[in-house]
Amino acid sequence: MRFFVCLAFTMVLAPAAWAQSGEEDHGAAVEKMNAYVGFMNRAIRASDSLSRYESWVNMKKGPTGKERIIYGLYAPYDVRTEIAKAEEATGAEPKMPDLDAAMTRFIAVYKELAPVLEKASKYYDRSDYKSDKMQGGKEFHAQIIKFADEFSTARTEADTLLAKEKRQIDLRELAALEKADGKKSRWQVRNIMIKAQAVMETLPSGNETKVDLGAYDASLKDYAEAVKVFDDYATEHPGSFHVFESSPGTLLSKLRDFQEKLQKAKGDARKAANDLEWIYNDYNMMVSTSQSATTFSND
């Protein structure tokens, strides 16, 4: 089984947020990181498309037209703007050699695969397979298979290196927020997202199937402590987090359920693949809502 589910990333705060606490201006690094994050988040749609495809197609044999249900694929998002920014960022300062090279590789394979997914999506939407006896589906399958493994590998590599570089910026940002405002609503949200991302990074992607239980348990413990602090703050400061408020606890509950299944399966995520997909969906929604979580905060 291949896990095509992908991790979304939170954007880094504008350089002005650093200046408030007297931090050195890290504007160039922030701008570069956000260009990468913007592209990677929008590119998740291609991974979702592959996941949907794999849910009904035998990837070794390809579609036959005799499948019980033919779901088709999702059409990738238009990411031309995001690709342009990411490509510019690969040559921008500060240099991040490993990440810059990984992003270049991922962009290249994305450009190959995305148009195929787009055309295949329309093919299935039109139900063309009914009139050509799945001939077009078989041709698209050959093209999808040609790039799917390379795409998955490149995505995983870019995700890993992006998370590593971003973690350092996130921690400096968290310290800057505390220095400027204390542990108020913006700090609470950022702290939750940093701890949640640490848990998500222990989960499998691509062709991985095993979870390092030690790493998962340790990061989950840290996240649980952050959620308690967050919930206590929310109780003491009603209305601080808009629609985001219940999300950290909901994710924690699912992560704990998943932890129990992992322990029984000795870390084999295939035994709880459906749970994993829902966890990624919830986390990625948290990433989205975290951007506006403190819009109406009055602290």
Tab-separated table of C-alpha atoms in Angstrom:
chain	number	residue	atom	x	y	z
A	1	MET	CA	0.000	0.000	0.000
A	2	ARG	CA	1.221	3.496	-0.853
A	3	PHE	CA	0.173	6.391	1.395
A	4	PHE	CA	-0.452	9.382	-0.867
A	5	VAL	CA	-1.832	11.533	1.975
A	6	CYS	CA	0.302	14.624	2.535
A	7	LEU	CA	1.067	17.062	5.290
A	8	ALA	CA	0.050	20.700	4.877
A	9	PHE	CA	2.298	23.393	6.346
A	10	THR	CA	1.432	26.579	8.207
A	11	MET	CA	2.672	29.834	6.740
A	12	VAL	CA	5.348	31.734	8.675
A	13	LEU	CA	4.417	35.109	10.135
A	14	ALA	CA	5.369	38.288	8.293
A	15	PRO	CA	8.821	39.701	9.152
A	16	ALA	CA	7.129	42.548	11.041
A	17	ALA	CA	6.125	40.093	13.749
A	18	TRP	CA	9.797	39.421	14.412
A	19	ALA	CA	10.715	43.066	14.554
A	20	GLN	CA	8.251	43.702	17.397
A	21	SER	CA	10.394	41.587	19.698
A	22	GLY	CA	13.708	42.983	18.513
A	23	GLU	CA	14.604	39.850	16.542
A	24	GLU	CA	16.951	40.129	13.604
A	25	ASP	CA	15.020	40.536	10.363
A	26	HIS	CA	14.635	37.101	8.830
A	27	GLY	CA	12.512	38.446	6.016
A	28	ALA	CA	14.316	36.684	3.169
A	29	ALA	CA	14.101	33.274	4.853
A	30	VAL	CA	10.428	33.823	5.690
A	31	GLU	CA	9.587	34.868	2.143
A	32	LYS	CA	11.415	31.865	0.705
A	33	MET	CA	9.800	29.443	3.135
A	34	ASN	CA	6.318	30.782	2.442
A	35	ALA	CA	6.852	30.414	-1.307
A	36	TYR	CA	7.675	26.740	-0.768
A	37	VAL	CA	4.811	26.239	1.690
A	38	GLY	CA	2.315	27.862	-0.662
A	39	PHE	CA	3.229	25.525	-3.508
A	40	MET	CA	3.455	22.354	-1.414
A	41	ASN	CA	0.046	22.941	0.176
A	42	ARG	CA	-1.701	23.496	-3.151
A	43	ALA	CA	0.125	20.534	-4.692
A	44	ILE	CA	-1.477	18.203	-2.130
A	45	ARG	CA	-4.432	18.007	-4.499
A	46	ALA	CA	-2.333	15.903	-6.887
A	47	SER	CA	-1.571	13.482	-4.052
A	48	ASP	CA	-5.276	13.357	-3.189
A	49	SER	CA	-5.976	12.541	-6.829
A	50	LEU	CA	-3.534	9.615	-6.785
A	51	SER	CA	-5.032	8.369	-3.521
A	52	ARG	CA	-8.510	8.423	-5.016
A	53	TYR	CA	-7.262	6.617	-8.109
A	54	GLU	CA	-5.548	3.916	-6.068
A	55	SER	CA	-8.758	3.372	-4.078
A	56	TRP	CA	-10.465	1.695	-7.041
A	57	VAL	CA	-7.687	0.691	-9.467
A	58	ASN	CA	-5.319	-2.252	-9.188
A	59	MET	CA	-2.114	-0.255	-9.670
A	60	LYS	CA	-0.206	-3.255	-11.053
A	61	LYS	CA	-2.813	-4.242	-13.643
A	62	GLY	CA	-4.485	-0.914	-14.369
A	63	PRO	CA	-8.194	-0.201	-14.949
A	64	THR	CA	-10.265	-2.791	-16.805
A	65	GLY	CA	-13.709	-1.191	-16.922
A	66	LYS	CA	-15.090	-4.079	-14.870
A	67	GLU	CA	-14.449	-2.431	-11.479
A	68	ARG	CA	-17.431	-2.362	-9.116
A	69	ILE	CA	-17.198	1.431	-8.799
A	70	ILE	CA	-15.167	3.750	-11.040
A	71	TYR	CA	-14.393	6.887	-9.045
A	72	GLY	CA	-12.048	8.568	-11.498
A	73	LEU	CA	-9.549	11.150	-10.202
A	74	TYR	CA	-9.532	14.646	-8.752
A	75	ALA	CA	-8.348	17.421	-11.042
A	76	PRO	CA	-5.203	19.132	-9.642
A	77	TYR	CA	-5.478	22.790	-8.667
A	78	ASP	CA	-4.085	25.531	-10.868
A	79	VAL	CA	-0.687	26.158	-9.244
A	80	ARG	CA	1.008	28.229	-11.935
A	81	THR	CA	1.420	31.205	-9.600
A	82	GLU	CA	2.702	29.035	-6.757
A	83	ILE	CA	5.142	27.198	-9.043
A	84	ALA	CA	6.533	30.490	-10.341
A	85	LYS	CA	7.165	31.712	-6.781
A	86	ALA	CA	8.672	28.384	-5.711
A	87	GLU	CA	10.944	28.230	-8.745
A	88	GLU	CA	12.171	31.754	-8.032
A	89	ALA	CA	12.739	30.797	-4.404
A	90	THR	CA	15.017	27.885	-5.345
A	91	GLY	CA	17.645	30.388	-6.481
A	92	ALA	CA	16.991	33.020	-3.824
A	93	GLU	CA	18.922	33.791	-0.660
A	94	PRO	CA	19.382	32.399	1.885
A	95	LYS	CA	20.621	29.274	0.144
A	96	MET	CA	19.228	26.011	1.498
A	97	PRO	CA	21.084	23.587	-0.812
A	98	ASP	CA	19.355	20.321	0.084
A	99	LEU	CA	15.866	21.808	0.238
A	100	ASP	CA	16.368	23.923	-2.893
A	101	ALA	CA	17.475	20.845	-4.844
A	102	ALA	CA	14.588	18.733	-3.501
A	103	MET	CA	12.066	21.414	-4.432
A	104	THR	CA	13.527	21.633	-7.931
A	105	ARG	CA	13.106	17.880	-8.363
A	106	PHE	CA	9.566	17.893	-7.005
A	107	ILE	CA	8.495	20.789	-9.213
A	108	ALA	CA	9.906	18.973	-12.259
A	109	VAL	CA	7.996	15.728	-11.646
A	110	TYR	CA	4.861	17.639	-10.652
A	111	LYS	CA	4.917	19.374	-14.042
A	112	GLU	CA	5.022	15.955	-15.696
A	113	LEU	CA	2.305	14.280	-13.642
A	114	ALA	CA	-0.248	17.070	-13.079
A	115	PRO	CA	-1.284	17.457	-16.748
A	116	VAL	CA	-1.843	13.695	-16.962
A	117	LEU	CA	-4.055	13.775	-13.859
A	118	GLU	CA	-5.968	16.734	-15.289
A	119	LYS	CA	-6.677	14.983	-18.603
A	120	ALA	CA	-7.489	11.667	-16.926
A	121	SER	CA	-9.890	13.418	-14.545
A	122	LYS	CA	-11.835	14.854	-17.470
A	123	TYR	CA	-11.771	11.497	-19.255
A	124	TYR	CA	-13.501	9.830	-16.307
A	125	ASP	CA	-15.851	12.779	-15.698
A	126	ARG	CA	-17.100	12.388	-19.287
A	127	SER	CA	-17.451	8.603	-18.806
A	128	ASP	CA	-15.416	8.125	-21.973
A	129	TYR	CA	-14.425	4.684	-20.691
A	130	LYS	CA	-17.950	3.512	-21.482
A	131	SER	CA	-17.580	4.242	-25.173
A	132	ASP	CA	-13.945	3.209	-25.721
A	133	LYS	CA	-13.987	0.125	-23.461
A	134	MET	CA	-11.432	1.744	-21.096
A	135	GLN	CA	-8.779	2.101	-23.796
A	136	GLY	CA	-8.126	5.703	-22.794
A	137	GLY	CA	-8.036	4.715	-19.124
A	138	LYS	CA	-5.355	2.132	-19.849
A	139	GLU	CA	-3.291	4.718	-21.734
A	140	PHE	CA	-3.607	7.221	-18.907
A	141	HIS	CA	-2.679	4.502	-16.407
A	142	ALA	CA	0.596	3.873	-18.207
A	143	GLN	CA	1.427	7.579	-17.930
A	144	ILE	CA	0.358	7.805	-14.287
A	145	ILE	CA	2.451	4.776	-13.321
A	146	LYS	CA	5.436	6.270	-15.135
A	147	PHE	CA	5.536	9.217	-12.726
A	148	ALA	CA	3.655	8.092	-9.575
A	149	ASP	CA	6.590	6.543	-7.699
A	150	GLU	CA	8.955	9.357	-8.626
A	151	PHE	CA	6.316	11.885	-7.565
A	152	SER	CA	5.744	10.165	-4.228
A	153	THR	CA	9.483	9.917	-3.516
A	154	ALA	CA	10.128	13.536	-4.492
A	155	ARG	CA	7.178	14.738	-2.438
A	156	THR	CA	8.334	12.844	0.661
A	157	GLU	CA	11.888	14.168	0.287
A	158	ALA	CA	10.719	17.756	-0.155
A	159	ASP	CA	8.259	17.450	2.748
A	160	THR	CA	10.960	16.129	5.077
A	161	LEU	CA	13.509	18.810	4.235
A	162	LEU	CA	10.918	21.588	4.276
A	163	ALA	CA	9.731	20.500	7.714
A	164	LYS	CA	13.337	20.467	8.986
A	165	GLU	CA	14.108	23.989	7.754
A	166	LYS	CA	10.721	25.347	8.764
A	167	ARG	CA	10.947	23.943	12.280
A	168	GLN	CA	13.882	26.222	13.086
A	169	ILE	CA	12.040	29.288	11.779
A	170	ASP	CA	8.866	28.282	13.633
A	171	LEU	CA	10.706	27.993	16.945
A	172	ARG	CA	12.301	31.422	16.495
A	173	GLU	CA	8.887	32.794	15.610
A	174	LEU	CA	7.359	31.247	18.745
A	175	ALA	CA	10.060	32.797	20.916
A	176	ALA	CA	9.536	36.155	19.213
A	177	LEU	CA	5.791	36.012	19.851
A	178	GLU	CA	6.331	35.232	23.519
A	179	LYS	CA	8.835	38.063	23.842
A	180	ALA	CA	6.504	40.546	22.157
A	181	ASP	CA	3.108	39.574	23.614
A	182	GLY	CA	3.544	36.766	26.105
A	183	LYS	CA	1.744	33.451	25.737
A	184	LYS	CA	-1.430	34.960	24.350
A	185	SER	CA	-3.713	33.708	21.591
A	186	ARG	CA	-1.238	33.939	18.698
A	187	TRP	CA	1.403	32.111	20.720
A	188	GLN	CA	-1.112	29.451	21.718
A	189	VAL	CA	-2.102	28.725	18.117
A	190	ARG	CA	1.484	28.640	16.876
A	191	ASN	CA	2.559	26.384	19.750
A	192	ILE	CA	-0.306	23.974	18.987
A	193	MET	CA	0.574	23.835	15.301
A	194	ILE	CA	4.282	23.250	15.955
A	195	LYS	CA	3.526	20.399	18.355
A	196	ALA	CA	0.872	18.935	16.027
A	197	GLN	CA	3.247	19.027	13.075
A	198	ALA	CA	5.842	17.139	15.111
A	199	VAL	CA	3.342	14.303	15.607
A	200	MET	CA	2.328	14.306	11.944
A	201	GLU	CA	5.946	14.019	10.854
A	202	THR	CA	6.173	10.620	12.575
A	203	LEU	CA	3.371	9.213	10.399
A	204	PRO	CA	4.091	7.258	7.215
A	205	SER	CA	3.883	8.617	3.692
A	206	GLY	CA	4.766	7.302	0.261
A	207	ASN	CA	5.748	3.632	0.455
A	208	GLU	CA	6.370	3.673	4.189
A	209	THR	CA	4.086	1.523	6.340
A	210	LYS	CA	5.768	1.432	9.761
A	211	VAL	CA	5.550	4.038	12.492
A	212	ASP	CA	8.345	4.557	15.008
A	213	LEU	CA	6.231	4.063	18.133
A	214	GLY	CA	8.779	5.714	20.398
A	215	ALA	CA	8.875	8.878	18.317
A	216	TYR	CA	5.100	8.890	17.889
A	217	ASP	CA	4.410	8.433	21.604
A	218	ALA	CA	6.888	11.152	22.614
A	219	SER	CA	5.567	13.723	20.151
A	220	LEU	CA	1.969	12.869	21.051
A	221	LYS	CA	2.735	13.452	24.726
A	222	ASP	CA	4.125	16.904	23.897
A	223	TYR	CA	1.089	17.697	21.773
A	224	ALA	CA	-1.304	16.560	24.510
A	225	GLU	CA	0.368	18.900	26.992
A	226	ALA	CA	0.099	21.776	24.507
A	227	VAL	CA	-3.612	21.062	23.970
A	228	LYS	CA	-4.250	21.195	27.721
A	229	VAL	CA	-2.508	24.575	27.948
A	230	PHE	CA	-4.469	25.762	24.911
A	231	ASP	CA	-7.820	24.583	26.317
A	232	ASP	CA	-7.125	26.224	29.683
A	233	TYR	CA	-6.324	29.496	27.927
A	234	ALA	CA	-9.495	29.229	25.817
A	235	THR	CA	-11.563	28.716	28.971
A	236	GLU	CA	-10.009	31.766	30.616
A	237	HIS	CA	-10.296	33.897	27.448
A	238	PRO	CA	-13.630	32.996	25.769
A	239	GLY	CA	-13.919	33.729	22.048
A	240	SER	CA	-10.168	33.894	21.450
A	241	PHE	CA	-9.930	31.224	18.766
A	242	HIS	CA	-13.022	31.474	16.546
A	243	VAL	CA	-13.829	28.131	14.783
A	244	PHE	CA	-10.353	26.764	15.538
A	245	GLU	CA	-11.003	26.249	19.262
A	246	SER	CA	-12.293	22.655	19.218
A	247	SER	CA	-9.909	21.399	16.516
A	248	PRO	CA	-6.797	20.650	18.627
A	249	GLY	CA	-8.756	18.468	21.050
A	250	THR	CA	-10.570	16.649	18.263
A	251	LEU	CA	-7.283	15.823	16.556
A	252	LEU	CA	-5.775	14.680	19.859
A	253	SER	CA	-8.625	12.234	20.407
A	254	LYS	CA	-8.112	10.698	16.959
A	255	LEU	CA	-4.357	10.528	17.458
A	256	ARG	CA	-4.873	8.633	20.716
A	257	ASP	CA	-7.267	6.186	19.052
A	258	PHE	CA	-4.671	5.691	16.330
A	259	GLN	CA	-1.996	5.162	18.987
A	260	GLU	CA	-3.986	2.266	20.465
A	261	LYS	CA	-4.324	0.604	17.054
A	262	LEU	CA	-0.636	1.123	16.306
A	263	GLN	CA	0.347	-0.529	19.578
A	264	LYS	CA	-1.781	-3.578	18.759
A	265	ALA	CA	-0.351	-3.700	15.220
A	266	LYS	CA	3.242	-3.146	16.409
A	267	GLY	CA	3.510	0.086	14.415
A	268	ASP	CA	2.037	-1.195	11.136
A	269	ALA	CA	-0.036	1.738	9.863
A	270	ARG	CA	-1.728	-0.424	7.226
A	271	LYS	CA	-3.891	-1.866	10.005
A	272	ALA	CA	-5.442	1.574	10.513
A	273	ALA	CA	-5.138	3.192	7.084
A	274	ASN	CA	-8.621	4.719	7.210
A	275	ASP	CA	-7.842	6.396	10.522
A	276	LEU	CA	-4.650	7.788	9.063
A	277	GLU	CA	-6.495	9.445	6.191
A	278	TRP	CA	-8.942	11.123	8.567
A	279	ILE	CA	-6.089	12.306	10.780
A	280	TYR	CA	-4.356	13.937	7.820
A	281	ASN	CA	-7.635	15.541	6.738
A	282	ASP	CA	-8.254	16.953	10.223
A	283	TYR	CA	-4.709	18.220	10.540
A	284	ASN	CA	-4.743	19.868	7.129
A	285	MET	CA	-8.039	21.568	8.014
A	286	MET	CA	-6.389	22.815	11.212
A	287	VAL	CA	-3.601	24.310	9.128
A	288	SER	CA	-6.197	26.173	7.089
A	289	THR	CA	-8.263	27.463	10.024
A	290	SER	CA	-5.193	28.349	12.100
A	291	GLN	CA	-4.421	31.187	9.694
A	292	SER	CA	-7.491	33.119	10.889
A	293	ALA	CA	-7.908	31.560	14.339
A	294	THR	CA	-7.127	34.766	16.260
A	295	THR	CA	-8.911	37.215	13.946
A	296	PHE	CA	-11.508	38.074	16.596
A	297	SER	CA	-9.295	37.639	19.636
A	298	ASN	CA	-9.372	40.538	22.110
A	299	ASP	CA	-6.424	39.573	24.291
